[in-house]
Amino acid sequence: MNQNYKLLLMSTPVGALGTGQGGGVELTVQNIAQELQKRGHQLEVVAPEGSFLTGVAVTGIAGNSQIAVQTQTRDVPIILPENSTLGNMWEYARQVQSKYDLIVNCAFDWLPFYLTPFFSTPIAHFISMGSMTQAADEIMERMAKLHPDRIGVYTKSQAETFAFAEVCEILSSAIDLALYDFCETPGDSLAWLGRIAPEKALEDAVAAANITKVPLKIYGKIQDQQYWQQIQQDFPDAPIEYMGFLNTADLQQELGQARALLMTPRWIEAFGNVAIEALACGVPVIAYRRGGPSEIVRDGKTGFLVEPDSVPGLVTAIENIDSLSRAACREQAEAEYSLAALGDRFEAWFDKILDN
Ligand code: UDP
């Protein structure tokens, strides 16, 4: 049990770590790598060229990025660009595989699943989103039949979007709590945090801010410019301010000032790392009762769970924020989302896969 493993951790190929292009999985890669390295496991992280992790070395791989799958339709065929980063990353993995006990794939892409039976080193797959395309579902299902112990996900809600829900290892998520300061007394604004893209439905949060006239500060990568322009056009008088994409240190300082975090995803959010980042700062979370956030938020205690897609529901929740305890939010983050707890879950999963 818990011997030291040699691990090859394969990141997402949609963009360099640190750019925000990869969304929450970037933070997950940082956290797993940091915690497992601290525990004495030997670890190499492979990621697109230009990637940066705090305290962990990264092997950068050149090439053209993969198109983010959530921007595509369910019937999209498998597409790889010429000189594909994804292809190059897995060619590298093939070459170095004999040095490792286990390869951990964090890419939501067809290729690593397809390649698994061709590798001699076992590959575990950490799936970071719910079901997205028919082609990805099919190859993941095939993998789940071949190696049912090798599929990890964030949450039960996410697992249930797949036909192989019952074999998924639920690994949840975590944050380095030491990086997030508890803020007892907030400012006047609400926060919205994440990739600015249609599946995140920022427009609902903006609509609620427009009705309540409570200012809303927006943080994150603008992934879809046209979508962002449309929101600004649709709500010309909304009290919103775009604050840019911030690194964790700056983000937590800003986030702590928020009265609450609004989470309004239209899709089934696999987890929602921003929810636990907010809780760690003492910021309650107002989220739709759907996907990951519905498993995180304690309704009426550390936030409110609102009927999905209901702007009036968001408005009522905003009016009741002051009934929530910010200390209870921090306490929940400490009790449930520490890096130590995450490390234990991943180690237990690896033990099972490697039969230790
Ligand atoms: N994020 C950030 N700076 C920002 C806004 C967001 O670093 O200004 C990060 C945030 O910390 C979180 C990620 O972006 O880790 C969003 O992840 P989440 O799991 O909420 O959603 P995803 O993008 O994976 O759908």
Coordinates of C-alpha atoms and ligand atoms in Angstrom, one line a residue:
M1 CA 0.0 0.0 0.0
N2 CA 1.1 3.5 -0.8
Q3 CA 4.5 2.7 -2.1
N4 CA 6.2 5.4 -4.1
Y5 CA 5.2 5.3 -7.7
K6 CA 6.8 6.6 -10.9
L7 CA 4.0 8.5 -12.6
L8 CA 3.7 10.2 -16.0
L9 CA 1.0 12.8 -15.8
M10 CA -0.4 13.9 -19.2
S11 CA -2.1 17.3 -19.2
T12 CA -4.8 18.7 -21.5
P13 CA -3.6 19.5 -25.0
V14 CA -6.1 22.5 -25.5
G15 CA -3.6 25.1 -24.3
A16 CA -0.5 25.7 -22.1
L17 CA -1.0 25.3 -18.3
G18 CA -1.3 28.8 -16.8
T19 CA -3.2 30.3 -19.7
G20 CA -6.7 29.4 -18.5
Q21 CA -7.5 27.8 -21.8
G22 CA -7.8 24.4 -20.2
G23 CA -10.3 25.6 -17.5
G24 CA -10.5 23.8 -14.1
V25 CA -8.4 20.8 -15.2
E26 CA -5.3 23.2 -15.1
L27 CA -5.8 23.6 -11.4
T28 CA -6.4 19.9 -10.9
V29 CA -3.1 19.0 -12.7
Q30 CA -1.3 21.5 -10.5
N31 CA -2.9 20.1 -7.4
I32 CA -2.4 16.4 -8.1
A33 CA 1.2 17.0 -9.2
Q34 CA 2.1 19.1 -6.2
E35 CA 0.6 16.7 -3.7
L36 CA 1.9 13.5 -5.2
Q37 CA 5.4 14.9 -5.5
K38 CA 5.2 16.0 -1.9
R39 CA 4.4 12.5 -0.9
G40 CA 7.5 11.2 -2.5
H41 CA 6.2 9.9 -5.8
Q42 CA 8.4 10.4 -8.8
L43 CA 6.5 12.5 -11.3
E44 CA 6.9 13.9 -14.7
V45 CA 4.2 16.3 -16.1
V46 CA 3.8 16.5 -19.9
A47 CA 2.0 19.5 -21.2
P48 CA 1.9 21.9 -24.2
E49 CA 5.0 24.1 -24.7
G50 CA 4.9 27.2 -22.5
S51 CA 3.2 25.5 -19.6
F52 CA 3.9 26.6 -16.1
L53 CA 3.3 24.8 -12.8
T54 CA 4.3 26.1 -9.3
G55 CA 7.0 24.0 -7.8
V56 CA 6.7 21.2 -10.4
A57 CA 8.8 20.7 -13.5
V58 CA 6.9 20.4 -16.8
T59 CA 8.1 18.8 -20.0
G60 CA 6.8 21.1 -22.7
I61 CA 5.7 19.6 -26.1
A62 CA 5.3 21.8 -29.2
G63 CA 2.6 21.6 -31.8
N64 CA -0.9 22.9 -32.7
S65 CA -3.5 22.9 -30.0
Q66 CA -6.6 20.7 -29.9
I67 CA -9.9 22.5 -30.4
A68 CA -11.8 22.5 -27.1
V69 CA -14.5 19.8 -27.4
Q70 CA -17.2 21.9 -25.6
T71 CA -17.2 24.3 -28.5
Q72 CA -18.4 21.5 -30.9
T73 CA -21.5 19.5 -31.6
R74 CA -22.1 16.0 -30.3
D75 CA -21.7 14.4 -33.7
V76 CA -18.3 16.0 -34.4
P77 CA -15.8 13.6 -35.9
I78 CA -12.4 13.1 -34.4
I79 CA -10.2 16.0 -35.5
L80 CA -6.5 16.4 -35.1
P81 CA -4.6 19.4 -36.6
E82 CA -1.4 18.9 -38.5
N83 CA 1.6 18.6 -36.1
S84 CA -0.9 18.0 -33.3
T85 CA 0.3 18.8 -29.7
L86 CA -1.9 15.9 -28.5
G87 CA -0.3 13.5 -31.0
N88 CA 3.2 14.8 -30.1
M89 CA 2.5 14.4 -26.4
W90 CA 1.4 10.8 -26.8
E91 CA 4.4 10.0 -29.1
Y92 CA 6.6 11.3 -26.2
A93 CA 4.7 9.2 -23.7
R94 CA 5.2 6.1 -25.9
Q95 CA 8.9 6.7 -26.0
V96 CA 9.4 7.2 -22.2
Q97 CA 6.7 4.8 -20.9
S98 CA 9.1 2.1 -19.7
K99 CA 10.4 4.5 -17.1
Y100 CA 7.0 4.7 -15.4
D101 CA 4.6 2.5 -13.4
L102 CA 1.5 4.3 -14.5
I103 CA 0.5 7.0 -17.0
V104 CA -2.3 9.3 -15.9
N105 CA -4.2 10.9 -18.7
C106 CA -6.0 14.2 -18.0
A107 CA -7.0 14.9 -21.7
F108 CA -10.6 14.7 -22.7
D109 CA -9.7 13.4 -26.1
W110 CA -10.3 10.3 -28.2
L111 CA -6.7 9.5 -28.9
P112 CA -5.3 8.6 -25.4
F113 CA -8.3 6.2 -24.9
Y114 CA -7.8 4.7 -28.3
L115 CA -4.0 4.2 -27.6
T116 CA -4.4 2.6 -24.2
P117 CA -4.3 -1.1 -25.4
F118 CA -1.2 -0.3 -27.5
F119 CA 0.8 0.9 -24.5
S120 CA 2.7 -1.6 -22.3
T121 CA 2.5 0.8 -19.3
P122 CA -1.0 1.0 -17.8
I123 CA -2.9 4.2 -18.5
A124 CA -5.4 5.7 -16.0
H125 CA -7.9 8.2 -17.3
F126 CA -9.0 11.2 -15.3
I127 CA -12.1 12.5 -17.2
S128 CA -12.6 16.2 -16.5
M129 CA -16.0 16.8 -18.2
G130 CA -19.4 15.1 -18.6
S131 CA -20.4 13.4 -21.8
M132 CA -19.6 15.7 -24.8
T133 CA -19.5 13.8 -28.1
Q134 CA -20.6 10.5 -29.4
A135 CA -17.1 9.5 -30.5
A136 CA -15.6 10.3 -27.1
D137 CA -18.4 8.4 -25.3
E138 CA -17.9 5.4 -27.5
I139 CA -14.1 5.1 -26.9
M140 CA -14.5 5.8 -23.2
E141 CA -17.1 3.1 -23.0
R142 CA -14.8 0.7 -24.7
M143 CA -12.1 1.6 -22.2
A144 CA -14.5 1.2 -19.3
K145 CA -15.3 -2.4 -20.4
L146 CA -11.6 -3.2 -21.0
H147 CA -10.3 -1.7 -17.7
P148 CA -13.2 -0.7 -15.4
D149 CA -10.8 0.3 -12.6
R150 CA -9.0 2.9 -14.7
I151 CA -11.6 5.6 -15.1
G152 CA -11.6 8.5 -12.6
V153 CA -14.1 11.5 -12.5
Y154 CA -14.7 14.5 -10.3
T155 CA -18.3 13.8 -9.2
K156 CA -21.3 11.4 -9.3
S157 CA -23.4 13.9 -11.3
Q158 CA -20.6 13.9 -13.9
A159 CA -20.3 10.1 -13.9
E160 CA -24.0 9.8 -14.5
T161 CA -23.7 11.5 -17.9
F162 CA -21.9 8.4 -19.1
A163 CA -23.2 4.8 -19.7
F164 CA -20.3 3.5 -17.5
A165 CA -21.2 5.6 -14.4
E166 CA -21.0 2.7 -12.0
V167 CA -17.4 1.9 -12.6
C168 CA -16.1 5.5 -12.2
E169 CA -13.8 6.3 -9.3
I170 CA -15.2 9.5 -7.8
L171 CA -12.1 11.6 -7.0
S172 CA -13.6 15.0 -6.3
S173 CA -11.3 18.0 -6.3
A174 CA -9.2 20.1 -3.9
I175 CA -7.3 23.3 -3.5
D176 CA -4.2 24.3 -1.7
L177 CA -6.0 26.0 1.2
A178 CA -2.8 27.9 2.3
L179 CA -3.1 29.9 -0.9
Y180 CA -6.6 31.3 -0.1
D181 CA -7.2 33.8 2.7
F182 CA -10.4 33.9 4.6
C183 CA -12.2 37.2 4.2
E184 CA -14.7 37.9 7.0
T185 CA -16.1 41.2 5.7
P186 CA -16.9 41.5 2.0
G187 CA -17.3 44.5 -0.3
D188 CA -20.4 45.4 -2.2
S189 CA -20.1 43.2 -5.3
L190 CA -20.9 39.7 -6.4
A191 CA -18.4 37.7 -8.4
W192 CA -18.6 35.5 -11.5
L193 CA -15.6 33.4 -12.3
G194 CA -14.7 31.1 -15.2
R195 CA -14.2 30.7 -18.9
I196 CA -16.4 33.1 -20.8
A197 CA -18.1 30.7 -23.1
P198 CA -21.8 29.8 -23.8
E199 CA -21.9 26.6 -21.7
K200 CA -21.2 28.8 -18.6
A201 CA -24.2 31.0 -19.2
L202 CA -22.7 34.2 -17.9
E203 CA -25.8 36.0 -19.3
D204 CA -27.9 34.7 -16.4
A205 CA -25.7 36.1 -13.8
V206 CA -25.6 39.4 -15.7
A207 CA -29.4 39.4 -15.9
A208 CA -29.7 38.8 -12.1
A209 CA -27.2 41.7 -11.5
N210 CA -29.2 43.9 -13.8
I211 CA -32.4 43.2 -11.8
T212 CA -30.9 43.5 -8.3
K213 CA -28.5 46.3 -9.3
V214 CA -25.9 44.6 -7.1
P215 CA -22.5 45.1 -9.0
L216 CA -21.0 42.0 -10.6
K217 CA -17.3 41.6 -11.1
I218 CA -16.4 39.1 -13.9
Y219 CA -13.1 37.2 -13.9
G220 CA -11.7 34.7 -16.4
K221 CA -10.5 33.9 -19.9
I222 CA -12.7 35.2 -22.7
Q223 CA -12.9 32.1 -24.8
D224 CA -15.7 33.3 -27.1
Q225 CA -15.4 37.0 -28.0
Q226 CA -18.6 37.1 -29.9
Y227 CA -20.6 35.6 -27.0
W228 CA -19.1 38.2 -24.7
Q229 CA -19.9 41.1 -27.0
Q230 CA -23.5 39.8 -27.3
I231 CA -23.9 39.9 -23.5
Q232 CA -22.6 43.4 -23.3
Q233 CA -25.1 44.4 -26.1
D234 CA -28.0 42.7 -24.4
F235 CA -27.4 44.3 -21.0
P236 CA -26.1 47.8 -21.7
D237 CA -27.0 49.1 -18.3
A238 CA -26.1 46.1 -16.1
P239 CA -23.7 47.0 -13.3
I240 CA -20.9 44.6 -14.5
E241 CA -17.1 45.0 -14.8
Y242 CA -14.7 42.7 -16.5
M243 CA -11.6 42.2 -14.4
G244 CA -9.5 40.0 -16.7
F245 CA -7.9 36.6 -16.1
L246 CA -6.0 36.6 -12.9
N247 CA -3.5 34.2 -11.4
T248 CA -4.5 32.3 -8.2
A249 CA -2.8 34.7 -5.8
D250 CA -4.5 37.8 -7.3
L251 CA -7.7 36.0 -7.9
Q252 CA -8.2 34.9 -4.3
Q253 CA -7.6 38.4 -3.0
E254 CA -10.3 39.8 -5.3
L255 CA -12.6 36.9 -4.8
G256 CA -12.5 37.2 -1.0
Q257 CA -14.1 40.6 -1.4
A258 CA -17.2 39.2 -3.0
R259 CA -20.5 38.9 -1.2
A260 CA -21.2 35.7 -3.1
L261 CA -20.1 33.8 -6.2
L262 CA -22.7 33.2 -8.9
M263 CA -22.4 29.9 -10.8
T264 CA -24.8 29.7 -13.7
P265 CA -23.6 26.9 -16.0
R266 CA -26.1 25.7 -18.6
W267 CA -24.2 22.4 -19.0
I268 CA -23.7 19.7 -16.4
E269 CA -20.6 21.1 -14.7
A270 CA -18.3 18.2 -13.9
F271 CA -17.1 19.8 -10.7
G272 CA -16.7 23.6 -10.7
N273 CA -13.3 24.4 -9.1
V274 CA -14.4 28.0 -8.7
A275 CA -17.0 26.9 -6.1
I276 CA -14.4 25.5 -3.7
E277 CA -12.0 28.5 -4.3
A278 CA -14.8 30.8 -3.3
L279 CA -15.7 28.7 -0.2
A280 CA -12.0 28.8 0.9
C281 CA -12.1 32.6 0.8
G282 CA -15.3 32.5 2.9
V283 CA -17.5 33.4 -0.1
P284 CA -20.9 31.7 -0.3
V285 CA -21.9 30.1 -3.6
I286 CA -25.2 30.7 -5.4
A287 CA -25.4 28.0 -8.1
Y288 CA -28.0 26.1 -10.2
R289 CA -29.0 22.8 -8.7
R290 CA -27.3 20.8 -11.4
G291 CA -24.0 18.9 -11.8
G292 CA -21.0 19.3 -9.6
P293 CA -22.0 22.5 -7.7
S294 CA -25.2 20.7 -6.5
E295 CA -22.9 18.2 -4.7
I296 CA -20.6 20.9 -3.3
V297 CA -22.9 23.7 -2.0
R298 CA -24.7 23.1 1.3
D299 CA -28.0 24.8 0.5
G300 CA -28.9 27.4 3.1
K301 CA -25.6 27.0 4.8
T302 CA -22.7 27.7 2.5
G303 CA -24.7 29.0 -0.4
F304 CA -28.0 28.5 -2.2
L305 CA -29.0 26.0 -4.8
V306 CA -31.4 27.5 -7.3
E307 CA -33.7 26.0 -9.8
P308 CA -31.6 25.5 -13.0
D309 CA -31.8 28.4 -15.5
S310 CA -34.1 30.5 -13.2
V311 CA -32.9 34.1 -13.1
P312 CA -35.7 35.0 -10.6
G313 CA -34.3 32.2 -8.4
L314 CA -30.9 33.8 -8.6
V315 CA -32.4 37.2 -7.6
T316 CA -34.1 35.7 -4.5
A317 CA -30.9 34.0 -3.5
I318 CA -28.9 37.3 -3.9
E319 CA -31.5 39.0 -1.6
N320 CA -30.8 36.4 1.1
I321 CA -27.0 36.3 1.0
D322 CA -26.6 37.9 4.4
S323 CA -28.3 35.0 6.2
L324 CA -25.2 32.8 5.3
S325 CA -22.1 32.4 7.5
R326 CA -18.8 33.1 5.7
A327 CA -17.0 31.2 8.4
A328 CA -19.1 28.1 7.6
C329 CA -17.9 28.4 4.0
R330 CA -14.2 28.3 4.9
E331 CA -14.9 25.4 7.3
Q332 CA -16.5 23.4 4.6
A333 CA -13.5 24.0 2.2
E334 CA -11.1 22.9 5.0
A335 CA -13.1 19.8 5.9
E336 CA -13.8 18.5 2.4
Y337 CA -11.4 19.9 -0.1
S338 CA -7.8 19.8 1.2
L339 CA -4.9 18.6 -0.9
A340 CA -4.2 15.9 1.6
A341 CA -7.7 14.4 1.1
L342 CA -7.2 14.6 -2.7
G343 CA -3.8 12.9 -2.4
D344 CA -5.3 10.0 -0.4
R345 CA -8.0 9.4 -3.0
F346 CA -5.6 9.4 -5.9
E347 CA -3.2 7.1 -4.1
A348 CA -6.0 4.7 -3.2
W349 CA -7.0 4.7 -6.9
F350 CA -3.5 4.0 -8.1
D351 CA -3.1 1.2 -5.5
K352 CA -6.2 -0.4 -6.9
I353 CA -5.0 -0.1 -10.5
L354 CA -1.5 -1.4 -9.8
D355 CA -2.9 -4.1 -7.5
N356 CA -1.0 -3.0 -4.4
Ligands
UDP1 N1 -9.5 31.0 -13.1 C1 -8.3 31.7 -12.9 N2 -8.3 33.0 -13.1 C2 -9.4 33.7 -13.4 C3 -10.6 33.0 -13.6 C4 -10.6 31.6 -13.5 O1 -7.3 31.1 -12.6 O2 -9.4 35.0 -13.5 C5 -9.5 29.5 -13.0 C6 -10.2 29.1 -11.7 O3 -9.3 29.2 -10.6 C7 -10.6 27.6 -12.0 C8 -10.7 27.6 -13.5 O4 -10.3 28.9 -14.0 O5 -9.6 26.7 -11.6 C9 -12.2 27.3 -13.9 O6 -12.4 26.0 -13.6 P1 -13.9 25.4 -13.4 O7 -13.6 24.0 -12.8 O8 -14.7 26.2 -12.5 O9 -14.5 25.3 -14.8 P2 -14.1 24.8 -16.2 O10 -13.4 25.9 -16.9 O11 -13.2 23.6 -16.0 O12 -15.3 24.4 -17.0

